[in-house]
Coordinates of C-alpha atoms in Angstrom, one line a residue:
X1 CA -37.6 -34.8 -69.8
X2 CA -40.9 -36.8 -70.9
X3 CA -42.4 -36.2 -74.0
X4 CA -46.5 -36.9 -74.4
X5 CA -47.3 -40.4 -76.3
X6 CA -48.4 -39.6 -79.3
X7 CA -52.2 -40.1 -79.4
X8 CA -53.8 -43.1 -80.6
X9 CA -50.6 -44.7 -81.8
X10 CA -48.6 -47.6 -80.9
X11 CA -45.5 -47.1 -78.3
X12 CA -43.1 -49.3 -79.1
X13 CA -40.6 -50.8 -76.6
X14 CA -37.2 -49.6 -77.5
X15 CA -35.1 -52.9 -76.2
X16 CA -33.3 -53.9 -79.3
X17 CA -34.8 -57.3 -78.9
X18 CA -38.5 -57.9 -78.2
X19 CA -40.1 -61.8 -76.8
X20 CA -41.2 -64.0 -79.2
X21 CA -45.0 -62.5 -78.7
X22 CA -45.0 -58.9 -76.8
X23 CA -48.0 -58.2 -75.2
X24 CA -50.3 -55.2 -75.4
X25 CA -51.7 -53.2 -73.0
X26 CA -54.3 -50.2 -73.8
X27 CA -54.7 -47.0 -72.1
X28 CA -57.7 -44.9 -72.1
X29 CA -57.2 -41.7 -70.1
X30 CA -57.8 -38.0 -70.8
X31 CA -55.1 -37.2 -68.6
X32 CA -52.1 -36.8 -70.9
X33 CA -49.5 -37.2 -68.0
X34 CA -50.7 -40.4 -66.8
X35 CA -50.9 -42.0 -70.7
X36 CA -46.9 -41.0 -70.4
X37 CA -45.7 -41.5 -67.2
X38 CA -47.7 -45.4 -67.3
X39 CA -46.8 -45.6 -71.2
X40 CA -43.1 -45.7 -70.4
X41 CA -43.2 -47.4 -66.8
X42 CA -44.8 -50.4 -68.9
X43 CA -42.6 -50.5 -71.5
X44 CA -39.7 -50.2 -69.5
X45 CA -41.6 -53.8 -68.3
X46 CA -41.6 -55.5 -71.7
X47 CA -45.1 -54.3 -72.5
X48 CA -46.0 -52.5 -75.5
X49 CA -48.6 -49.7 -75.4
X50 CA -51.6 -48.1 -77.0
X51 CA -53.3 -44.9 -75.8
X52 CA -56.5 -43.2 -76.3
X53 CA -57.6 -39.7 -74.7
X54 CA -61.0 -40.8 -74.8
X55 CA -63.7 -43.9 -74.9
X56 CA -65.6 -43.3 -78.1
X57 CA -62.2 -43.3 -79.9
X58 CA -61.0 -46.6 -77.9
X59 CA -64.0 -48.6 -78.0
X60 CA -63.6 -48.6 -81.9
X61 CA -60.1 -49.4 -81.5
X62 CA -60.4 -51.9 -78.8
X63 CA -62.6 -54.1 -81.2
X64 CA -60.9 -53.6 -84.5
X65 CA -57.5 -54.5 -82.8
X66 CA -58.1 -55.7 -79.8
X67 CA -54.7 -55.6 -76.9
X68 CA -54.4 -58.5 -74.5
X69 CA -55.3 -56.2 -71.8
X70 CA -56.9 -52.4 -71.5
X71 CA -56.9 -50.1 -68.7
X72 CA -59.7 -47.3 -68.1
X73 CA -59.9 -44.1 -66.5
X74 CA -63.4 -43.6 -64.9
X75 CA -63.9 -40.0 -65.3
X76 CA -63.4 -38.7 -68.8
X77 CA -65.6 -36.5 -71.6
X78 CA -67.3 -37.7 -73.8
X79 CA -67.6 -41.7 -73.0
X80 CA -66.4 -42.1 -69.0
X81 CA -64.7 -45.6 -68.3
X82 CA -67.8 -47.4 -67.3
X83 CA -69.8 -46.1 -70.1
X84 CA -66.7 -47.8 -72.2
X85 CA -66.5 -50.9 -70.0
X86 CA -70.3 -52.0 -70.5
X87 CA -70.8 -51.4 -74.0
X88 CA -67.1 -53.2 -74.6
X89 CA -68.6 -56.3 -72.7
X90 CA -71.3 -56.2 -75.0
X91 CA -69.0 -57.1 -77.8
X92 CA -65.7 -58.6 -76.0
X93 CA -64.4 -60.6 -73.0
X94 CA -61.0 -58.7 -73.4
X95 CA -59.4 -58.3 -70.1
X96 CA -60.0 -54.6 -68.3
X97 CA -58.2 -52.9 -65.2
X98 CA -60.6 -49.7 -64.1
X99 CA -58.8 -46.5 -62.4
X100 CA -60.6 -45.2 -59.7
X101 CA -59.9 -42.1 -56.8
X102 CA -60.5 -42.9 -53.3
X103 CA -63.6 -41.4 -53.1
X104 CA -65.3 -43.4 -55.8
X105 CA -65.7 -46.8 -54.1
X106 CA -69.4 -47.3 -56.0
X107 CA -67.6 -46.6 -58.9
X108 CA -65.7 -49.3 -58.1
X109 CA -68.2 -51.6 -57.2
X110 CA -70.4 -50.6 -60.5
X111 CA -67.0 -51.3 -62.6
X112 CA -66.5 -54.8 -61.2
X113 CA -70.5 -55.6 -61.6
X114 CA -70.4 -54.6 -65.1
X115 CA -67.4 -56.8 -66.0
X116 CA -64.4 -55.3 -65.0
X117 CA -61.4 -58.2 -64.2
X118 CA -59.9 -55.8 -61.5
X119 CA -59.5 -52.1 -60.3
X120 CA -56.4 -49.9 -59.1
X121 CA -57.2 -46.9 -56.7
X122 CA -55.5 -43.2 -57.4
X123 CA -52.6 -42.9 -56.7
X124 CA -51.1 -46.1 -57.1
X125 CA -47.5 -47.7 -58.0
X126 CA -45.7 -48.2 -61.2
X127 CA -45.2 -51.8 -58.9
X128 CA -48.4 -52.9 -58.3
X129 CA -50.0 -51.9 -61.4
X130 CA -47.9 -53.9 -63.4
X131 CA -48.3 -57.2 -61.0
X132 CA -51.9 -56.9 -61.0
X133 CA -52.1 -56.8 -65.3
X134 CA -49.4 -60.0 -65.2
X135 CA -51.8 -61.5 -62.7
X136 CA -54.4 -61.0 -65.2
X137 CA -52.7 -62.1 -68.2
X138 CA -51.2 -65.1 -66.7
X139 CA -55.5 -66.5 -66.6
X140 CA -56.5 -64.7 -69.7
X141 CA -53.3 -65.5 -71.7
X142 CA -54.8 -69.1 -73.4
X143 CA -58.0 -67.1 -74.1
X144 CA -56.5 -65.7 -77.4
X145 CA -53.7 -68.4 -77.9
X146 CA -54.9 -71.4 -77.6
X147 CA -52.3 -74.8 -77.8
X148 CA -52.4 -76.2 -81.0
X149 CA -51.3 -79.6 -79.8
X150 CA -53.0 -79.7 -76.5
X151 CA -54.6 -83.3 -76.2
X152 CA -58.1 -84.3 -76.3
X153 CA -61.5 -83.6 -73.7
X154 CA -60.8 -85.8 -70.9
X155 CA -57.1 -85.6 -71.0
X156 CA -56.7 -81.9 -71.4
X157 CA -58.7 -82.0 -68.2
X158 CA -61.7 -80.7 -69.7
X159 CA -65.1 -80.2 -67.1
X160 CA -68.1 -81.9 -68.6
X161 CA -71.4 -81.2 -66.5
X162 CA -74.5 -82.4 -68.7
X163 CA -74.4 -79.8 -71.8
X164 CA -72.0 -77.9 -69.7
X165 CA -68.0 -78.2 -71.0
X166 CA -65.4 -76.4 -69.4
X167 CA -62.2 -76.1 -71.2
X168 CA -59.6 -74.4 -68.9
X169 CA -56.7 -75.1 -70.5
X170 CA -58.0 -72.9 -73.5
X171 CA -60.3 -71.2 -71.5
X172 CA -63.6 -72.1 -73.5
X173 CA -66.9 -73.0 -72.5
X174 CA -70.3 -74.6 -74.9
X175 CA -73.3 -75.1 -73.7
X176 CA -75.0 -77.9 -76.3
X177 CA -71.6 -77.7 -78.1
X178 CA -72.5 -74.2 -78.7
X179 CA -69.7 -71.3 -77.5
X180 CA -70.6 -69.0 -74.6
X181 CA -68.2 -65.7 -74.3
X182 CA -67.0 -65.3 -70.9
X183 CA -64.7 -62.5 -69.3
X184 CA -62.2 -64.3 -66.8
X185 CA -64.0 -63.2 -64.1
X186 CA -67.1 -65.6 -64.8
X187 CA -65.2 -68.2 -66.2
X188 CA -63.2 -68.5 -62.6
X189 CA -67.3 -68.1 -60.8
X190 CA -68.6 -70.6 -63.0
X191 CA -65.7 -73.2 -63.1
X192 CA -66.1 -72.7 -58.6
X193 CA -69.6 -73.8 -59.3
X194 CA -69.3 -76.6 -62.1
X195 CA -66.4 -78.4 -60.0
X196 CA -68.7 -79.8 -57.1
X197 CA -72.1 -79.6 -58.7
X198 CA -74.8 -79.3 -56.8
X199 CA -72.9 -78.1 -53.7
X200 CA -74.0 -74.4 -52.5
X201 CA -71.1 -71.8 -53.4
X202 CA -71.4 -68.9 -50.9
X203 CA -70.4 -65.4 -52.2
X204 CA -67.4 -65.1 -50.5
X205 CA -66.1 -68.7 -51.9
X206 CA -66.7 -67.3 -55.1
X207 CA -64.9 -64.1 -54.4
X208 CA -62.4 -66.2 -53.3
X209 CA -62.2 -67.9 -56.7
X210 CA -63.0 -65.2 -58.8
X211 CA -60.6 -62.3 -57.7
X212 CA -57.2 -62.0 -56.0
X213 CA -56.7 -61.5 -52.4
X214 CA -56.0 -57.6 -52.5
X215 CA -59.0 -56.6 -54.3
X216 CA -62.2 -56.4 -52.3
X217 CA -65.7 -56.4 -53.8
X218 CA -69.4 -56.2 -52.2
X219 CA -71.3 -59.7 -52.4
X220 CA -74.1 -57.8 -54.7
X221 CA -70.8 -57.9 -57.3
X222 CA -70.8 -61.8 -57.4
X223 CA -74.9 -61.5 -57.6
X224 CA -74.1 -59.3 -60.7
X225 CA -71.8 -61.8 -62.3
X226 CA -74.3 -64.0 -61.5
X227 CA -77.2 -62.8 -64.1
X228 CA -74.5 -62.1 -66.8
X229 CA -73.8 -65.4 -66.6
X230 CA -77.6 -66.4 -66.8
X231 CA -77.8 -63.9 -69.1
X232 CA -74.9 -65.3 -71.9
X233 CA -76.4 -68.6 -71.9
X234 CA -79.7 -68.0 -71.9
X235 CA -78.9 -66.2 -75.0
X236 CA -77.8 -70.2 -76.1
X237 CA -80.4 -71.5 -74.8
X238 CA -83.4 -69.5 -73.5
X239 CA -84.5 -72.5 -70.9
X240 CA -81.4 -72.4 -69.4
X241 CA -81.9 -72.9 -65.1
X242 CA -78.6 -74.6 -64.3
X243 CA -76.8 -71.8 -61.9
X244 CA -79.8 -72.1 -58.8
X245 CA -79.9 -69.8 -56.2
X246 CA -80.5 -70.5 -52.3
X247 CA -81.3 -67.1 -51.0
X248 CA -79.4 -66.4 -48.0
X249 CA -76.7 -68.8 -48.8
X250 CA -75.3 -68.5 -52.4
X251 CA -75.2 -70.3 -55.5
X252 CA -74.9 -73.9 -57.0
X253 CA -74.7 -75.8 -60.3
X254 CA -77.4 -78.3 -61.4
X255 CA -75.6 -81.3 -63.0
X256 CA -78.0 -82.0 -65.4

């Protein structure tokens, strides 16, 4: 017998001893069985849980207290999932796993464009839900918890490019020392472009960098990612022309 998460409320694992730092995974689904059944699937992983029955109550949530990780029905009242995912990206790089039926594939392709890290097709496994969010956390973990005693630029293996500076260890980017916000997702497309600058990136390449093997996205996805990234640092710098595009071909970085 199952009984309903209560609604907007941490779940707390019941393990009598919890890691040094348990990580939190939001739900957002109107669909009361799935908040359970996936509530108690992930804590019986380690996880701890929040759940929200709909997207005006998360989005609120999700920036006030933000999880390590969120997960997003597509079709629900009041805000649906994508509704919630872009005006989320608007405000936060926190990681996001989209639910989708089989018969929504632009949904899925829309959810991706707009800054989704990954999506999961109805019905899916306890299984491979909960490798796809520890594939996700594994890149996005240093993104809220930084090393205090990692070493300096060049030894932390820190990409400079002109005003460009790529920080992978803490996953941080400036552009003329000043911070640029970036999802995952674009920081994997635009560290593939900074490495070899200059060099023409095609769109699958940066598929290949950008996402994992199983999940499948259409090239106007990467084109997507593309302006966002324009678009964060031009809001930095308005002259900003170093991601060039060779039509028919794909994308480079101008080291300069």
């Amino acid at each position: 017998m199952t009984t309903p998460p209560p609604n907007q409320n941490d779940i707390q694992n019941g393990a009598g001893s919890s890691p040094p730092r348990q990580q939190t995974v939001a739900l957002v689904d109107d669909d009361r069985n799935i908040l359970t059944a996936v509530s108690i699937g992930l804590q019986a992983e380690g996880f701890a849980t929040r759940v929200y029955a709909d997207g005006e109550t998360a989005l609120k949530a999700l920036l006030e207290n933000p999880p390590d990780l969120a997960i997003f029905d597509i079709k629900m009242p009041r805000m649906d999932g994508l509704q919630l995912l872009q005006s989320l990206r608007a405000q936060s790089a926190l990681p996001v796993i989209i639910l989708t039926s089989k018969d929504e594939e632009p949904d899925e392709a829309l959810g991706l464009a707009l800054g989704a890290d990954d999506y999961i097709t109805k019905p899916f496994s306890q299984r491979l839900l909960v490798a796809r969010i520890r594939a996700i956390l594994r890149r996005s973990e240093l993104v809220r918890n930084p090393p205090e005693d990692a070493p300096g630029d060049e030894q932390a293996g820190t990409i400079g490019r002109g005003r460009l500076r790529l920080d992978p260890a803490r996953h941080q980017v400036t552009w003329n020392d000043r911070s640029v916000s970036l999802t995952v997702t674009e920081f994997l497309i635009l560290e593939a472009l900074a490495m070899r600058p200059g060099v023409v990136k095609s769109r699958n390449q940066l598929m290949d960098a950008a996402y994992n093997d199983d999940v499948f996205v259409d090239d106007r996805t990467i084109d997507s990612h593309i302006k966002r990234l324009r678009r964060k640092f031009r809001s930095v710098d308005p002259e900003f022309a170093a991601i060039e595009t060779l039509y028919g071909a794909g994308y480079s970085f101008a080291d300069g």
